[in-house]
Amino acid sequence: SSQLENFQGASSKKVVYPAPTLEQFDLKQYLDEYSSNAKIKRAIYMAEHCTSLAVECYKIAFAELRSKTLDTKLYEEVWKRLRQLGVDVEKDTEWAEQTRNESSRKCSDLRSEVAKFAQSGQKTDALKTQQELARLLVQMGRGDEAIRAWQDTREYCINIHDQAQLSVEAAKINQSVCRWMQVSSFTQRAVQTLAKSVSEKMQSNIDVLQLQASVGDGRWTAAVGSLRTLKYDNVSSCDMFTSGAVAPQDVALYGALAGLAALKRDSIKTDLINNVEFGKYLDHMPECARLLRCFYASRYSECLERLDKLLSLVALDPVLGPHVGQLRTTIRENIVVLYTQPFVSSNLASMAQALRFDSTADLEELLVKLIERRLISARIDGTSGYLVKYTANPRDTALETIDRMYRSL
């Protein structure tokens, strides 16, 4: 099967988006925040989902594959895709053949060494060699084999830290191809193995992986919960960051969008805007900070405009991209609910314009759903064109109070 399929996201149906409209967006600068496999993954994902950026993204991935990896299969697939797009780019056939042969030979040698060390009872040497084999398989783009190789190190582990490390490494490989259920499973296994003796460095890697898994699965409340454990100084020195697999701008995006989808207005201020640790991530993505401040200040029209520009980039993100529609819907619903709260009645036409709806009918359709879900206590007056809140009758309120008192006695 084609390795390019691993980069098309969680959805079986590929959706194509326009280029990001975010101000001052620079593709090369954006991708340079990542290294090696993460940069390649993002470049290919963007190419697969944005026609106008496809050629440039494939060229970046093609160059990275040749200079930074041993993945000759993906190298040739990207070359074919460039040719399909009419780009006459030279393939380094000699490098591909030599790399393929040398890598295969080294794999065989390492497997032989592992067997030799295991047979002579040299567990430490067997463990180190098996780990080297697993890392080589990752470089070759053979992720499933690499995971099995890491799992095979279990029989050579001499302490629980080694066992936990193999689970973290397996989680990292699954992270590289967006298998979020497996990421969660392996990180939980690592935590359970070590109980309370997790090192600070390993804990930081686990925290970042669990955050990405929550975001990748669209579990926004869990994602916000994971954010609370991320200390900037610890995380910035962990393997997930130093290897370029995750960038600080990712954490800013995850936190801002998950927060807008899951948190109440006051919590957004305390947990995100006024959070000193999270503020350090926001410094890497100022547009996220501006979006949060607009939301909290009830500048909803500006907030939605900024949201749409940010989501134009998010749509091309391999972690958040599959959820871009759900995110926009959820955040917009939250804004509509908040917009109606201060008013006894709201003019539907003015509301539709302020909240950037295409028509009043589209707004009414959403309001009906929110009323049915009891998120808004109001009715739509079609004659006057107003949303009118239900107000409690003082007599009914008094009777309800008496009834509750009677039942309590």
mmCIF file of N, CA and C in Angstrom, residues 74-147:
data_model
loop_
_atom_site.group_PDB
_atom_site.id
_atom_site.type_symbol
_atom_site.label_atom_id
_atom_site.label_comp_id
_atom_site.label_asym_id
_atom_site.label_seq_id
_atom_site.Cartn_x
_atom_site.Cartn_y
_atom_site.Cartn_z
ATOM 1 N N LEU A 74 8.995 6.102 0.396
ATOM 2 C CA LEU A 74 8.240 7.351 0.394
ATOM 3 C C LEU A 74 8.904 8.378 -0.535
ATOM 4 N N TYR A 75 10.223 8.362 -0.596
ATOM 5 C CA TYR A 75 10.962 9.247 -1.487
ATOM 6 C C TYR A 75 10.500 9.053 -2.936
ATOM 7 N N GLU A 76 10.377 7.805 -3.352
ATOM 8 C CA GLU A 76 9.958 7.516 -4.721
ATOM 9 C C GLU A 76 8.489 7.842 -4.944
ATOM 10 N N GLU A 77 7.651 7.651 -3.916
ATOM 11 C CA GLU A 77 6.229 7.994 -4.054
ATOM 12 C C GLU A 77 6.034 9.501 -4.208
ATOM 13 N N VAL A 78 6.775 10.282 -3.449
ATOM 14 C CA VAL A 78 6.670 11.734 -3.564
ATOM 15 C C VAL A 78 7.193 12.190 -4.928
ATOM 16 N N TRP A 79 8.253 11.558 -5.397
ATOM 17 C CA TRP A 79 8.770 11.877 -6.730
ATOM 18 C C TRP A 79 7.698 11.615 -7.796
ATOM 19 N N LYS A 80 7.007 10.490 -7.705
ATOM 20 C CA LYS A 80 5.934 10.181 -8.658
ATOM 21 C C LYS A 80 4.805 11.201 -8.578
ATOM 22 N N ARG A 81 4.482 11.632 -7.353
ATOM 23 C CA ARG A 81 3.404 12.617 -7.196
ATOM 24 C C ARG A 81 3.806 13.946 -7.846
ATOM 25 N N LEU A 82 5.059 14.348 -7.687
ATOM 26 C CA LEU A 82 5.544 15.576 -8.336
ATOM 27 C C LEU A 82 5.467 15.454 -9.853
ATOM 28 N N ARG A 83 5.821 14.302 -10.366
ATOM 29 C CA ARG A 83 5.732 14.074 -11.814
ATOM 30 C C ARG A 83 4.284 14.166 -12.295
ATOM 31 N N GLN A 84 3.361 13.639 -11.496
ATOM 32 C CA GLN A 84 1.939 13.722 -11.848
ATOM 33 C C GLN A 84 1.461 15.164 -11.916
ATOM 34 N N LEU A 85 2.091 16.008 -11.091
ATOM 35 C CA LEU A 85 1.732 17.430 -11.066
ATOM 36 C C LEU A 85 2.478 18.236 -12.127
ATOM 37 N N GLY A 86 3.233 17.542 -12.961
ATOM 38 C CA GLY A 86 3.934 18.215 -14.050
ATOM 39 C C GLY A 86 5.264 18.831 -13.674
ATOM 40 N N VAL A 87 5.820 18.414 -12.543
ATOM 41 C CA VAL A 87 7.103 18.968 -12.090
ATOM 42 C C VAL A 87 8.223 18.018 -12.510
ATOM 43 N N ASP A 88 9.160 18.527 -13.287
ATOM 44 C CA ASP A 88 10.279 17.723 -13.752
ATOM 45 C C ASP A 88 11.410 17.804 -12.734
ATOM 46 N N VAL A 89 11.405 16.897 -11.774
ATOM 47 C CA VAL A 89 12.408 16.887 -10.714
ATOM 48 C C VAL A 89 13.232 15.607 -10.822
ATOM 49 N N GLU A 90 14.531 15.739 -10.635
ATOM 50 C CA GLU A 90 15.413 14.592 -10.807
ATOM 51 C C GLU A 90 15.410 13.708 -9.566
ATOM 52 N N LYS A 91 15.264 12.415 -9.797
ATOM 53 C CA LYS A 91 15.311 11.443 -8.700
ATOM 54 C C LYS A 91 16.729 10.903 -8.585
ATOM 55 N N ASP A 92 17.239 10.872 -7.369
ATOM 56 C CA ASP A 92 18.580 10.341 -7.126
ATOM 57 C C ASP A 92 18.484 8.823 -7.001
ATOM 58 N N THR A 93 18.474 8.159 -8.146
ATOM 59 C CA THR A 93 18.306 6.710 -8.182
ATOM 60 C C THR A 93 19.462 5.991 -7.498
ATOM 61 N N GLU A 94 20.666 6.505 -7.687
ATOM 62 C CA GLU A 94 21.845 5.883 -7.087
ATOM 63 C C GLU A 94 21.754 5.914 -5.563
ATOM 64 N N TRP A 95 21.350 7.081 -5.015
ATOM 65 C CA TRP A 95 21.199 7.191 -3.557
ATOM 66 C C TRP A 95 20.128 6.227 -3.060
ATOM 67 N N ALA A 96 18.987 6.189 -3.764
ATOM 68 C CA ALA A 96 17.874 5.342 -3.334
ATOM 69 C C ALA A 96 18.294 3.875 -3.298
ATOM 70 N N GLU A 97 18.978 3.415 -4.346
ATOM 71 C CA GLU A 97 19.396 2.014 -4.417
ATOM 72 C C GLU A 97 20.430 1.694 -3.344
ATOM 73 N N GLN A 98 21.416 2.574 -3.216
ATOM 74 C CA GLN A 98 22.470 2.354 -2.228
ATOM 75 C C GLN A 98 21.914 2.371 -0.816
ATOM 76 N N THR A 99 21.044 3.344 -0.522
ATOM 77 C CA THR A 99 20.443 3.464 0.815
ATOM 78 C C THR A 99 19.585 2.248 1.143
ATOM 79 N N ARG A 100 18.810 1.794 0.167
ATOM 80 C CA ARG A 100 17.942 0.632 0.379
ATOM 81 C C ARG A 100 18.778 -0.615 0.707
ATOM 82 N N ASN A 101 19.841 -0.822 -0.056
ATOM 83 C CA ASN A 101 20.687 -2.011 0.149
ATOM 84 C C ASN A 101 21.428 -1.940 1.485
ATOM 85 N N GLU A 102 22.007 -0.767 1.778
ATOM 86 C CA GLU A 102 22.770 -0.626 3.023
ATOM 87 C C GLU A 102 21.871 -0.761 4.247
ATOM 88 N N SER A 103 20.674 -0.175 4.170
ATOM 89 C CA SER A 103 19.742 -0.234 5.307
ATOM 90 C C SER A 103 19.275 -1.656 5.556
ATOM 91 N N SER A 104 18.961 -2.363 4.461
ATOM 92 C CA SER A 104 18.516 -3.758 4.600
ATOM 93 C C SER A 104 19.618 -4.617 5.186
ATOM 94 N N ARG A 105 20.856 -4.385 4.719
ATOM 95 C CA ARG A 105 21.984 -5.160 5.222
ATOM 96 C C ARG A 105 22.219 -4.874 6.706
ATOM 97 N N LYS A 106 22.099 -3.603 7.082
ATOM 98 C CA LYS A 106 22.296 -3.241 8.482
ATOM 99 C C LYS A 106 21.202 -3.851 9.361
ATOM 100 N N CYS A 107 19.977 -3.884 8.878
ATOM 101 C CA CYS A 107 18.883 -4.521 9.630
ATOM 102 C C CYS A 107 19.205 -5.984 9.911
ATOM 103 N N SER A 108 19.666 -6.675 8.869
ATOM 104 C CA SER A 108 20.007 -8.100 9.031
ATOM 105 C C SER A 108 21.135 -8.275 10.038
ATOM 106 N N ASP A 109 22.148 -7.406 9.934
ATOM 107 C CA ASP A 109 23.282 -7.499 10.863
ATOM 108 C C ASP A 109 22.836 -7.274 12.309
ATOM 109 N N LEU A 110 21.982 -6.280 12.511
ATOM 110 C CA LEU A 110 21.515 -5.965 13.866
ATOM 111 C C LEU A 110 20.682 -7.103 14.437
ATOM 112 N N ARG A 111 19.847 -7.703 13.606
ATOM 113 C CA ARG A 111 19.036 -8.836 14.080
ATOM 114 C C ARG A 111 19.940 -10.009 14.478
ATOM 115 N N SER A 112 20.988 -10.208 13.709
ATOM 116 C CA SER A 112 21.930 -11.288 14.032
ATOM 117 C C SER A 112 22.649 -10.999 15.349
ATOM 118 N N GLU A 113 23.024 -9.739 15.552
ATOM 119 C CA GLU A 113 23.708 -9.348 16.786
ATOM 120 C C GLU A 113 22.797 -9.524 17.993
ATOM 121 N N VAL A 114 21.532 -9.147 17.845
ATOM 122 C CA VAL A 114 20.576 -9.312 18.948
ATOM 123 C C VAL A 114 20.471 -10.785 19.334
ATOM 124 N N ALA A 115 20.341 -11.644 18.322
ATOM 125 C CA ALA A 115 20.221 -13.084 18.583
ATOM 126 C C ALA A 115 21.468 -13.612 19.286
ATOM 127 N N LYS A 116 22.649 -13.125 18.854
ATOM 128 C CA LYS A 116 23.902 -13.572 19.460
ATOM 129 C C LYS A 116 23.995 -13.142 20.918
ATOM 130 N N PHE A 117 23.669 -11.868 21.187
ATOM 131 C CA PHE A 117 23.722 -11.368 22.568
ATOM 132 C C PHE A 117 22.705 -12.082 23.455
ATOM 133 N N ALA A 118 21.522 -12.324 22.910
ATOM 134 C CA ALA A 118 20.472 -12.994 23.694
ATOM 135 C C ALA A 118 20.889 -14.424 24.041
ATOM 136 N N GLN A 119 21.498 -15.087 23.070
ATOM 137 C CA GLN A 119 21.905 -16.475 23.288
ATOM 138 C C GLN A 119 22.985 -16.591 24.363
ATOM 139 N N SER A 120 23.857 -15.580 24.435
ATOM 140 C CA SER A 120 24.950 -15.616 25.419
ATOM 141 C C SER A 120 24.572 -14.952 26.736
ATOM 142 N N GLY A 121 23.302 -14.530 26.836
ATOM 143 C CA GLY A 121 22.802 -13.959 28.085
ATOM 144 C C GLY A 121 23.237 -12.527 28.344
ATOM 145 N N GLN A 122 23.710 -11.816 27.308
ATOM 146 C CA GLN A 122 24.135 -10.423 27.449
ATOM 147 C C GLN A 122 22.936 -9.496 27.212
ATOM 148 N N LYS A 123 22.088 -9.393 28.222
ATOM 149 C CA LYS A 123 20.821 -8.667 28.065
ATOM 150 C C LYS A 123 21.021 -7.188 27.754
ATOM 151 N N THR A 124 21.985 -6.561 28.417
ATOM 152 C CA THR A 124 22.207 -5.127 28.206
ATOM 153 C C THR A 124 22.585 -4.837 26.753
ATOM 154 N N ASP A 125 23.501 -5.640 26.200
ATOM 155 C CA ASP A 125 23.914 -5.458 24.807
ATOM 156 C C ASP A 125 22.775 -5.792 23.846
ATOM 157 N N ALA A 126 22.012 -6.819 24.181
ATOM 158 C CA ALA A 126 20.863 -7.192 23.342
ATOM 159 C C ALA A 126 19.843 -6.060 23.310
ATOM 160 N N LEU A 127 19.610 -5.439 24.489
ATOM 161 C CA LEU A 127 18.657 -4.329 24.585
ATOM 162 C C LEU A 127 19.103 -3.144 23.726
ATOM 163 N N LYS A 128 20.365 -2.739 23.863
ATOM 164 C CA LYS A 128 20.876 -1.597 23.104
ATOM 165 C C LYS A 128 20.819 -1.857 21.595
ATOM 166 N N THR A 129 21.152 -3.057 21.187
ATOM 167 C CA THR A 129 21.151 -3.393 19.755
ATOM 168 C C THR A 129 19.726 -3.444 19.205
ATOM 169 N N GLN A 130 18.792 -3.988 20.003
ATOM 170 C CA GLN A 130 17.394 -4.037 19.587
ATOM 171 C C GLN A 130 16.826 -2.624 19.457
ATOM 172 N N GLN A 131 17.208 -1.736 20.364
ATOM 173 C CA GLN A 131 16.775 -0.337 20.277
ATOM 174 C C GLN A 131 17.336 0.335 19.031
ATOM 175 N N GLU A 132 18.588 0.038 18.722
ATOM 176 C CA GLU A 132 19.205 0.587 17.506
ATOM 177 C C GLU A 132 18.457 0.111 16.268
ATOM 178 N N LEU A 133 18.048 -1.157 16.267
ATOM 179 C CA LEU A 133 17.274 -1.714 15.161
ATOM 180 C C LEU A 133 15.941 -0.982 15.017
ATOM 181 N N ALA A 134 15.259 -0.753 16.135
ATOM 182 C CA ALA A 134 13.961 -0.075 16.103
ATOM 183 C C ALA A 134 14.099 1.335 15.528
ATOM 184 N N ARG A 135 15.140 2.053 15.937
ATOM 185 C CA ARG A 135 15.356 3.420 15.437
ATOM 186 C C ARG A 135 15.694 3.417 13.942
ATOM 187 N N LEU A 136 16.448 2.423 13.512
ATOM 188 C CA LEU A 136 16.772 2.303 12.093
ATOM 189 C C LEU A 136 15.507 2.072 11.267
ATOM 190 N N LEU A 137 14.621 1.223 11.767
ATOM 191 C CA LEU A 137 13.364 0.945 11.064
ATOM 192 C C LEU A 137 12.504 2.195 10.949
ATOM 193 N N VAL A 138 12.520 3.041 11.974
ATOM 194 C CA VAL A 138 11.800 4.325 11.908
ATOM 195 C C VAL A 138 12.376 5.173 10.787
ATOM 196 N N GLN A 139 13.699 5.272 10.724
ATOM 197 C CA GLN A 139 14.359 6.052 9.672
ATOM 198 C C GLN A 139 14.029 5.528 8.280
ATOM 199 N N MET A 140 13.791 4.228 8.179
ATOM 200 C CA MET A 140 13.472 3.603 6.899
ATOM 201 C C MET A 140 11.992 3.731 6.548
ATOM 202 N N GLY A 141 11.203 4.297 7.476
ATOM 203 C CA GLY A 141 9.776 4.469 7.219
ATOM 204 C C GLY A 141 8.959 3.216 7.460
ATOM 205 N N ARG A 142 9.520 2.255 8.163
ATOM 206 C CA ARG A 142 8.818 0.993 8.437
ATOM 207 C C ARG A 142 8.296 1.012 9.872
ATOM 208 N N GLY A 143 7.295 1.847 10.085
ATOM 209 C CA GLY A 143 6.777 2.135 11.416
ATOM 210 C C GLY A 143 6.235 0.935 12.160
ATOM 211 N N ASP A 144 5.436 0.111 11.490
ATOM 212 C CA ASP A 144 4.839 -1.049 12.170
ATOM 213 C C ASP A 144 5.915 -2.033 12.623
ATOM 214 N N GLU A 145 6.922 -2.224 11.780
ATOM 215 C CA GLU A 145 8.033 -3.101 12.165
ATOM 216 C C GLU A 145 8.811 -2.498 13.335
ATOM 217 N N ALA A 146 8.945 -1.161 13.330
ATOM 218 C CA ALA A 146 9.666 -0.480 14.417
ATOM 219 C C ALA A 146 8.938 -0.670 15.747
ATOM 220 N N ILE A 147 7.612 -0.589 15.720
ATOM 221 C CA ILE A 147 6.838 -0.789 16.952
ATOM 222 C C ILE A 147 7.042 -2.205 17.477
#
